[in-house]
């Protein structure tokens, strides 16, 4: 059997994209002030980030098959490092936007590349066992990033955050260089991307999965986008964001652990998805009544719990019909839902109303999830 990838390294790589995004969210008010832009304009750095991330998913997914897994991951990390360094040195907001998009394009390799490595070396029950700690890491990483980012912003401002990201990238590059083996099989069949995409965009179940993933991510990342400004309006410092991030981390961890326990007890994944969508809606309704109080953080915790409960069950079955082309199909699915997420965050940044975003997204997710697993075979 070929060398197994180092599991702590794999977990670090798969957490990296979410941590480096949310670690930056608490700095948004300072960025708006430092570059003299509005809150909605500053929020563009988050929404456009996911558009570039979607493109990166496709490019790095294909590169894993053509260049190999290890060189692709190294190259993606290098691109991210260049973007983070450019963001640190950015003298204007437009330069910062471009730098953030370069960063997003590069860091997408942490998602698609790492999943490909895992599927190369683990199969069946062993893959499920490996994905257990990985799933928990994915669930807690956004909230963990926010907690750390809030503390760093208070200590060293937004430029300190960008400097730390450059250092973190260098550390990961060294670790990957030393410990990540090449896992690409000797013979890789490269399924045509366009042909796969054309099949998938006519598949109802793909659109159902993509919309659910996008709406749940929108609920979570709209919180990271808007909560820093909301706390600032209420007169709270970055220390409140640290506490908020810790609470959201606990919510995510709780959701992930409850998900594992209920699945082990025989609960249907579709039922858990419905429950998570309902919880998203409840969090929006509760938040609408707490907007003028710091207690609005509590429905945010419920949002992170619902996210960790639902997302693994959506993704687990999303590509069952594409087992012969998982890498390419994963890239297509990622492209769809990250583009939807980016568009949603543009709207969220313009609206600047977290409770409204959560409520509408929760309603949409609940309706889509209620439609059930329609027969595959096309929507057009």
GROMACS .gro file of C-alpha atoms in nm:
model
  380
    1UNK     CA    1   0.000   0.000   0.000
    2UNK     CA    2   0.134   0.344  -0.087
    3UNK     CA    3   0.217   0.590   0.190
    4UNK     CA    4  -0.082   0.728   0.375
    5UNK     CA    5  -0.099   1.108   0.394
    6UNK     CA    6  -0.020   1.261   0.732
    7UNK     CA    7  -0.363   1.306   0.894
    8UNK     CA    8  -0.281   1.618   1.102
    9UNK     CA    9  -0.145   1.779   0.784
   10UNK     CA   10  -0.457   1.680   0.589
   11UNK     CA   11  -0.679   1.830   0.860
   12UNK     CA   12  -0.472   2.151   0.862
   13UNK     CA   13  -0.500   2.180   0.483
   14UNK     CA   14  -0.874   2.122   0.472
   15UNK     CA   15  -0.934   2.372   0.756
   16UNK     CA   16  -0.706   2.631   0.597
   17UNK     CA   17  -0.954   2.783   0.343
   18UNK     CA   18  -1.224   2.848   0.603
   19UNK     CA   19  -0.990   2.967   0.877
   20UNK     CA   20  -0.809   3.217   0.654
   21UNK     CA   21  -1.143   3.359   0.540
   22UNK     CA   22  -1.313   3.401   0.875
   23UNK     CA   23  -0.993   3.509   1.050
   24UNK     CA   24  -1.026   3.817   0.832
   25UNK     CA   25  -1.394   3.892   0.899
   26UNK     CA   26  -1.345   4.074   1.233
   27UNK     CA   27  -1.113   4.319   1.053
   28UNK     CA   28  -1.388   4.436   0.814
   29UNK     CA   29  -1.486   4.746   1.019
   30UNK     CA   30  -1.119   4.852   1.041
   31UNK     CA   31  -1.077   4.794   0.667
   32UNK     CA   32  -1.382   5.008   0.595
   33UNK     CA   33  -1.236   5.284   0.810
   34UNK     CA   34  -0.877   5.245   0.689
   35UNK     CA   35  -0.969   5.261   0.320
   36UNK     CA   36  -1.256   5.507   0.375
   37UNK     CA   37  -1.524   5.285   0.221
   38UNK     CA   38  -1.875   5.188   0.333
   39UNK     CA   39  -1.958   4.866   0.517
   40UNK     CA   40  -2.125   4.721   0.207
   41UNK     CA   41  -1.819   4.804  -0.005
   42UNK     CA   42  -1.586   4.646   0.251
   43UNK     CA   43  -1.809   4.338   0.241
   44UNK     CA   44  -1.723   4.294  -0.127
   45UNK     CA   45  -1.389   4.150  -0.016
   46UNK     CA   46  -1.588   3.858   0.126
   47UNK     CA   47  -1.841   3.808  -0.155
   48UNK     CA   48  -1.591   3.837  -0.442
   49UNK     CA   49  -1.363   3.604  -0.248
   50UNK     CA   50  -1.605   3.316  -0.304
   51UNK     CA   51  -1.642   3.390  -0.675
   52UNK     CA   52  -1.265   3.355  -0.718
   53UNK     CA   53  -1.270   3.052  -0.487
   54UNK     CA   54  -1.521   2.883  -0.719
   55UNK     CA   55  -1.288   2.931  -1.015
   56UNK     CA   56  -1.000   2.794  -0.809
   57UNK     CA   57  -1.198   2.479  -0.725
   58UNK     CA   58  -1.226   2.401  -1.097
   59UNK     CA   59  -0.867   2.487  -1.191
   60UNK     CA   60  -0.702   2.302  -0.903
   61UNK     CA   61  -0.939   2.007  -0.935
   62UNK     CA   62  -0.830   1.954  -1.293
   63UNK     CA   63  -0.467   2.024  -1.206
   64UNK     CA   64  -0.472   1.742  -0.950
   65UNK     CA   65  -0.524   1.499  -1.238
   66UNK     CA   66  -0.282   1.663  -1.483
   67UNK     CA   67   0.007   1.788  -1.265
   68UNK     CA   68  -0.042   1.561  -0.965
   69UNK     CA   69  -0.177   1.615  -0.614
   70UNK     CA   70   0.140   1.727  -0.436
   71UNK     CA   71   0.262   1.987  -0.692
   72UNK     CA   72  -0.091   2.125  -0.726
   73UNK     CA   73  -0.125   2.179  -0.352
   74UNK     CA   74   0.218   2.342  -0.334
   75UNK     CA   75   0.137   2.570  -0.627
   76UNK     CA   76  -0.200   2.670  -0.481
   77UNK     CA   77  -0.040   2.759  -0.147
   78UNK     CA   78   0.221   2.970  -0.326
   79UNK     CA   79  -0.051   3.160  -0.512
   80UNK     CA   80  -0.232   3.219  -0.184
   81UNK     CA   81   0.087   3.347  -0.023
   82UNK     CA   82   0.136   3.598  -0.306
   83UNK     CA   83  -0.221   3.721  -0.262
   84UNK     CA   84  -0.187   3.754   0.116
   85UNK     CA   85   0.139   3.949   0.079
   86UNK     CA   86  -0.025   4.179  -0.177
   87UNK     CA   87  -0.319   4.236   0.060
   88UNK     CA   88  -0.076   4.330   0.338
   89UNK     CA   89   0.094   4.587   0.114
   90UNK     CA   90  -0.224   4.717  -0.059
   91UNK     CA   91  -0.233   5.096  -0.070
   92UNK     CA   92  -0.585   5.118  -0.213
   93UNK     CA   93  -0.909   4.929  -0.172
   94UNK     CA   94  -0.915   4.821  -0.538
   95UNK     CA   95  -0.572   4.660  -0.496
   96UNK     CA   96  -0.698   4.489  -0.180
   97UNK     CA   97  -0.995   4.346  -0.373
   98UNK     CA   98  -0.768   4.200  -0.642
   99UNK     CA   99  -0.530   4.062  -0.379
  100UNK     CA  100  -0.817   3.894  -0.196
  101UNK     CA  101  -0.940   3.732  -0.517
  102UNK     CA  102  -0.590   3.600  -0.591
  103UNK     CA  103  -0.579   3.463  -0.236
  104UNK     CA  104  -0.918   3.295  -0.277
  105UNK     CA  105  -0.815   3.138  -0.607
  106UNK     CA  106  -0.505   2.991  -0.446
  107UNK     CA  107  -0.653   2.870  -0.119
  108UNK     CA  108  -0.925   2.673  -0.299
  109UNK     CA  109  -0.660   2.403  -0.340
  110UNK     CA  110  -0.694   2.328   0.031
  111UNK     CA  111  -1.049   2.206  -0.028
  112UNK     CA  112  -1.043   2.018  -0.357
  113UNK     CA  113  -0.680   1.902  -0.341
  114UNK     CA  114  -0.702   1.759   0.009
  115UNK     CA  115  -1.027   1.573  -0.059
  116UNK     CA  116  -0.867   1.420  -0.367
  117UNK     CA  117  -0.566   1.304  -0.163
  118UNK     CA  118  -0.795   1.138   0.092
  119UNK     CA  119  -0.996   0.956  -0.175
  120UNK     CA  120  -0.673   0.833  -0.334
  121UNK     CA  121  -0.554   0.658  -0.021
  122UNK     CA  122  -0.867   0.559   0.173
  123UNK     CA  123  -1.174   0.368   0.060
  124UNK     CA  124  -1.498   0.239   0.209
  125UNK     CA  125  -1.524   0.219   0.586
  126UNK     CA  126  -1.168   0.343   0.629
  127UNK     CA  127  -1.254   0.661   0.437
  128UNK     CA  128  -1.558   0.714   0.660
  129UNK     CA  129  -1.341   0.679   0.971
  130UNK     CA  130  -1.091   0.931   0.836
  131UNK     CA  131  -1.366   1.176   0.743
  132UNK     CA  132  -1.504   1.171   1.099
  133UNK     CA  133  -1.232   1.395   1.251
  134UNK     CA  134  -1.204   1.584   0.923
  135UNK     CA  135  -1.576   1.662   0.933
  136UNK     CA  136  -1.552   1.797   1.287
  137UNK     CA  137  -1.251   2.009   1.187
  138UNK     CA  138  -1.443   2.156   0.893
  139UNK     CA  139  -1.741   2.231   1.116
  140UNK     CA  140  -1.545   2.423   1.381
  141UNK     CA  141  -1.288   2.596   1.158
  142UNK     CA  142  -1.497   2.899   1.047
  143UNK     CA  143  -1.592   2.992   1.402
  144UNK     CA  144  -1.240   2.919   1.526
  145UNK     CA  145  -1.100   3.149   1.258
  146UNK     CA  146  -1.334   3.427   1.367
  147UNK     CA  147  -1.231   3.396   1.732
  148UNK     CA  148  -0.860   3.406   1.647
  149UNK     CA  149  -0.909   3.686   1.394
  150UNK     CA  150  -1.093   3.903   1.645
  151UNK     CA  151  -0.808   3.869   1.892
  152UNK     CA  152  -0.545   3.940   1.628
  153UNK     CA  153  -0.733   4.245   1.497
  154UNK     CA  154  -0.747   4.390   1.846
  155UNK     CA  155  -0.374   4.329   1.896
  156UNK     CA  156  -0.230   4.418   1.555
  157UNK     CA  157  -0.505   4.565   1.331
  158UNK     CA  158  -0.603   4.426   0.991
  159UNK     CA  159  -0.248   4.450   0.853
  160UNK     CA  160  -0.132   4.228   1.136
  161UNK     CA  161  -0.391   3.971   1.027
  162UNK     CA  162  -0.256   3.974   0.670
  163UNK     CA  163   0.102   3.942   0.796
  164UNK     CA  164   0.002   3.641   1.007
  165UNK     CA  165  -0.160   3.480   0.703
  166UNK     CA  166   0.166   3.511   0.508
  167UNK     CA  167   0.354   3.341   0.792
  168UNK     CA  168   0.090   3.067   0.819
  169UNK     CA  169   0.114   2.999   0.445
  170UNK     CA  170   0.493   2.968   0.462
  171UNK     CA  171   0.461   2.720   0.750
  172UNK     CA  172   0.213   2.509   0.553
  173UNK     CA  173   0.437   2.513   0.245
  174UNK     CA  174   0.725   2.375   0.451
  175UNK     CA  175   0.502   2.111   0.612
  176UNK     CA  176   0.357   1.997   0.277
  177UNK     CA  177   0.706   1.984   0.122
  178UNK     CA  178   0.827   1.758   0.401
  179UNK     CA  179   0.529   1.534   0.473
  180UNK     CA  180   0.281   1.513   0.185
  181UNK     CA  181   0.342   1.224  -0.058
  182UNK     CA  182   0.221   1.218  -0.417
  183UNK     CA  183  -0.097   1.010  -0.417
  184UNK     CA  184  -0.209   1.028  -0.779
  185UNK     CA  185  -0.263   0.676  -0.920
  186UNK     CA  186  -0.028   0.571  -1.204
  187UNK     CA  187  -0.316   0.575  -1.452
  188UNK     CA  188  -0.568   0.856  -1.419
  189UNK     CA  189  -0.859   0.880  -1.659
  190UNK     CA  190  -0.928   1.248  -1.715
  191UNK     CA  191  -1.301   1.277  -1.774
  192UNK     CA  192  -1.391   1.573  -1.999
  193UNK     CA  193  -1.490   1.866  -1.779
  194UNK     CA  194  -1.739   2.024  -2.020
  195UNK     CA  195  -1.918   1.694  -2.085
  196UNK     CA  196  -1.951   1.629  -1.711
  197UNK     CA  197  -2.069   1.985  -1.646
  198UNK     CA  198  -2.337   1.958  -1.916
  199UNK     CA  199  -2.472   1.640  -1.758
  200UNK     CA  200  -2.467   1.786  -1.407
  201UNK     CA  201  -2.643   2.114  -1.488
  202UNK     CA  202  -2.938   1.908  -1.613
  203UNK     CA  203  -2.951   1.703  -1.292
  204UNK     CA  204  -3.219   1.818  -1.047
  205UNK     CA  205  -3.040   1.659  -0.751
  206UNK     CA  206  -2.719   1.852  -0.820
  207UNK     CA  207  -2.909   2.181  -0.816
  208UNK     CA  208  -3.092   2.078  -0.499
  209UNK     CA  209  -2.763   1.995  -0.327
  210UNK     CA  210  -2.585   2.306  -0.456
  211UNK     CA  211  -2.867   2.538  -0.348
  212UNK     CA  212  -2.884   2.383   0.000
  213UNK     CA  213  -2.508   2.407   0.048
  214UNK     CA  214  -2.505   2.767  -0.079
  215UNK     CA  215  -2.796   2.878   0.141
  216UNK     CA  216  -2.651   2.718   0.454
  217UNK     CA  217  -2.311   2.872   0.386
  218UNK     CA  218  -2.481   3.205   0.321
  219UNK     CA  219  -2.643   3.196   0.665
  220UNK     CA  220  -2.308   3.127   0.830
  221UNK     CA  221  -2.090   3.362   0.628
  222UNK     CA  222  -2.345   3.644   0.635
  223UNK     CA  223  -2.295   3.634   1.011
  224UNK     CA  224  -1.919   3.668   0.966
  225UNK     CA  225  -1.979   3.946   0.712
  226UNK     CA  226  -2.228   4.154   0.912
  227UNK     CA  227  -2.183   4.070   1.282
  228UNK     CA  228  -1.860   4.274   1.324
  229UNK     CA  229  -2.041   4.588   1.207
  230UNK     CA  230  -2.347   4.509   1.419
  231UNK     CA  231  -2.135   4.471   1.732
  232UNK     CA  232  -1.955   4.795   1.649
  233UNK     CA  233  -2.288   4.981   1.621
  234UNK     CA  234  -2.388   4.839   1.960
  235UNK     CA  235  -2.065   4.978   2.108
  236UNK     CA  236  -1.872   4.655   2.163
  237UNK     CA  237  -1.501   4.606   2.098
  238UNK     CA  238  -1.317   4.319   1.926
  239UNK     CA  239  -1.320   4.126   2.253
  240UNK     CA  240  -1.692   4.071   2.200
  241UNK     CA  241  -1.611   3.916   1.863
  242UNK     CA  242  -1.363   3.683   2.033
  243UNK     CA  243  -1.639   3.564   2.267
  244UNK     CA  244  -1.877   3.537   1.972
  245UNK     CA  245  -1.627   3.325   1.781
  246UNK     CA  246  -1.577   3.094   2.078
  247UNK     CA  247  -1.953   3.049   2.116
  248UNK     CA  248  -1.993   2.977   1.744
  249UNK     CA  249  -1.709   2.723   1.765
  250UNK     CA  250  -1.892   2.544   2.046
  251UNK     CA  251  -2.213   2.555   1.841
  252UNK     CA  252  -2.037   2.403   1.541
  253UNK     CA  253  -1.874   2.135   1.751
  254UNK     CA  254  -2.208   2.054   1.912
  255UNK     CA  255  -2.378   2.023   1.574
  256UNK     CA  256  -2.106   1.795   1.440
  257UNK     CA  257  -2.117   1.568   1.745
  258UNK     CA  258  -2.498   1.552   1.748
  259UNK     CA  259  -2.492   1.467   1.377
  260UNK     CA  260  -2.255   1.175   1.437
  261UNK     CA  261  -2.461   1.048   1.731
  262UNK     CA  262  -2.795   1.066   1.549
  263UNK     CA  263  -2.659   0.900   1.235
  264UNK     CA  264  -2.516   0.620   1.450
  265UNK     CA  265  -2.860   0.585   1.611
  266UNK     CA  266  -3.015   0.527   1.270
  267UNK     CA  267  -3.159   0.869   1.190
  268UNK     CA  268  -3.202   0.934   0.817
  269UNK     CA  269  -2.966   1.193   0.671
  270UNK     CA  270  -3.256   1.361   0.486
  271UNK     CA  271  -3.437   1.410   0.816
  272UNK     CA  272  -3.133   1.579   0.969
  273UNK     CA  273  -3.107   1.811   0.669
  274UNK     CA  274  -3.471   1.916   0.715
  275UNK     CA  275  -3.413   1.980   1.085
  276UNK     CA  276  -3.103   2.189   1.011
  277UNK     CA  277  -3.297   2.402   0.759
  278UNK     CA  278  -3.574   2.458   1.014
  279UNK     CA  279  -3.315   2.565   1.273
  280UNK     CA  280  -3.171   2.814   1.023
  281UNK     CA  281  -3.516   2.970   0.984
  282UNK     CA  282  -3.571   2.978   1.361
  283UNK     CA  283  -3.237   3.153   1.410
  284UNK     CA  284  -3.341   3.426   1.165
  285UNK     CA  285  -3.677   3.483   1.336
  286UNK     CA  286  -3.518   3.496   1.682
  287UNK     CA  287  -3.244   3.730   1.561
  288UNK     CA  288  -3.505   3.972   1.423
  289UNK     CA  289  -3.620   4.023   1.783
  290UNK     CA  290  -3.268   4.066   1.922
  291UNK     CA  291  -3.109   4.302   1.670
  292UNK     CA  292  -3.064   4.583   1.921
  293UNK     CA  293  -2.902   4.358   2.181
  294UNK     CA  294  -2.573   4.174   2.200
  295UNK     CA  295  -2.788   3.864   2.249
  296UNK     CA  296  -2.821   3.849   1.869
  297UNK     CA  297  -2.507   3.634   1.896
  298UNK     CA  298  -2.714   3.348   2.041
  299UNK     CA  299  -2.916   3.277   1.724
  300UNK     CA  300  -2.579   3.299   1.548
  301UNK     CA  301  -2.469   3.004   1.763
  302UNK     CA  302  -2.784   2.819   1.656
  303UNK     CA  303  -2.691   2.893   1.294
  304UNK     CA  304  -2.347   2.737   1.338
  305UNK     CA  305  -2.505   2.434   1.509
  306UNK     CA  306  -2.751   2.390   1.220
  307UNK     CA  307  -2.472   2.428   0.964
  308UNK     CA  308  -2.264   2.152   1.123
  309UNK     CA  309  -2.571   1.930   1.150
  310UNK     CA  310  -2.682   1.967   0.789
  311UNK     CA  311  -2.385   2.024   0.558
  312UNK     CA  312  -2.216   1.681   0.597
  313UNK     CA  313  -2.542   1.504   0.513
  314UNK     CA  314  -2.596   1.710   0.198
  315UNK     CA  315  -2.243   1.661   0.068
  316UNK     CA  316  -2.229   1.291   0.154
  317UNK     CA  317  -2.493   1.201  -0.105
  318UNK     CA  318  -2.451   1.484  -0.356
  319UNK     CA  319  -2.225   1.295  -0.599
  320UNK     CA  320  -2.348   0.936  -0.565
  321UNK     CA  321  -2.442   0.927  -0.934
  322UNK     CA  322  -2.092   1.044  -1.037
  323UNK     CA  323  -1.870   0.788  -0.865
  324UNK     CA  324  -1.674   0.735  -1.187
  325UNK     CA  325  -1.567   1.101  -1.200
  326UNK     CA  326  -1.561   1.227  -0.843
  327UNK     CA  327  -1.280   1.478  -0.891
  328UNK     CA  328  -1.435   1.650  -1.190
  329UNK     CA  329  -1.789   1.626  -1.050
  330UNK     CA  330  -1.670   1.773  -0.720
  331UNK     CA  331  -1.516   2.065  -0.908
  332UNK     CA  332  -1.842   2.129  -1.096
  333UNK     CA  333  -2.054   2.109  -0.781
  334UNK     CA  334  -1.813   2.340  -0.598
  335UNK     CA  335  -1.819   2.588  -0.886
  336UNK     CA  336  -2.200   2.603  -0.875
  337UNK     CA  337  -2.246   2.648  -0.502
  338UNK     CA  338  -1.958   2.890  -0.451
  339UNK     CA  339  -2.087   3.111  -0.733
  340UNK     CA  340  -2.431   3.102  -0.569
  341UNK     CA  341  -2.273   3.184  -0.233
  342UNK     CA  342  -2.073   3.473  -0.378
  343UNK     CA  343  -2.388   3.619  -0.533
  344UNK     CA  344  -2.575   3.575  -0.205
  345UNK     CA  345  -2.305   3.759  -0.010
  346UNK     CA  346  -2.316   4.048  -0.257
  347UNK     CA  347  -2.689   4.082  -0.178
  348UNK     CA  348  -2.624   4.035   0.195
  349UNK     CA  349  -2.363   4.310   0.192
  350UNK     CA  350  -2.602   4.545   0.013
  351UNK     CA  351  -2.896   4.469   0.245
  352UNK     CA  352  -2.692   4.489   0.570
  353UNK     CA  353  -2.968   4.307   0.762
  354UNK     CA  354  -2.852   3.980   0.913
  355UNK     CA  355  -3.192   3.867   1.046
  356UNK     CA  356  -3.352   3.919   0.704
  357UNK     CA  357  -3.077   3.722   0.527
  358UNK     CA  358  -3.107   3.433   0.774
  359UNK     CA  359  -3.486   3.425   0.755
  360UNK     CA  360  -3.511   3.429   0.376
  361UNK     CA  361  -3.227   3.178   0.338
  362UNK     CA  362  -3.387   2.953   0.598
  363UNK     CA  363  -3.722   2.961   0.418
  364UNK     CA  364  -3.555   2.886   0.085
  365UNK     CA  365  -3.351   2.599   0.228
  366UNK     CA  366  -3.654   2.449   0.403
  367UNK     CA  367  -3.862   2.457   0.084
  368UNK     CA  368  -3.584   2.301  -0.126
  369UNK     CA  369  -3.508   2.032   0.133
  370UNK     CA  370  -3.880   1.950   0.160
  371UNK     CA  371  -3.892   1.872  -0.210
  372UNK     CA  372  -3.697   1.558  -0.128
  373UNK     CA  373  -3.474   1.347  -0.344
  374UNK     CA  374  -3.649   1.370  -0.677
  375UNK     CA  375  -3.556   1.120  -0.943
  376UNK     CA  376  -3.238   1.202  -1.123
  377UNK     CA  377  -3.268   1.234  -1.494
  378UNK     CA  378  -3.284   1.600  -1.559
  379UNK     CA  379  -3.468   1.919  -1.487
  380UNK     CA  380  -3.475   2.047  -1.843
   0.00000   0.00000   0.00000
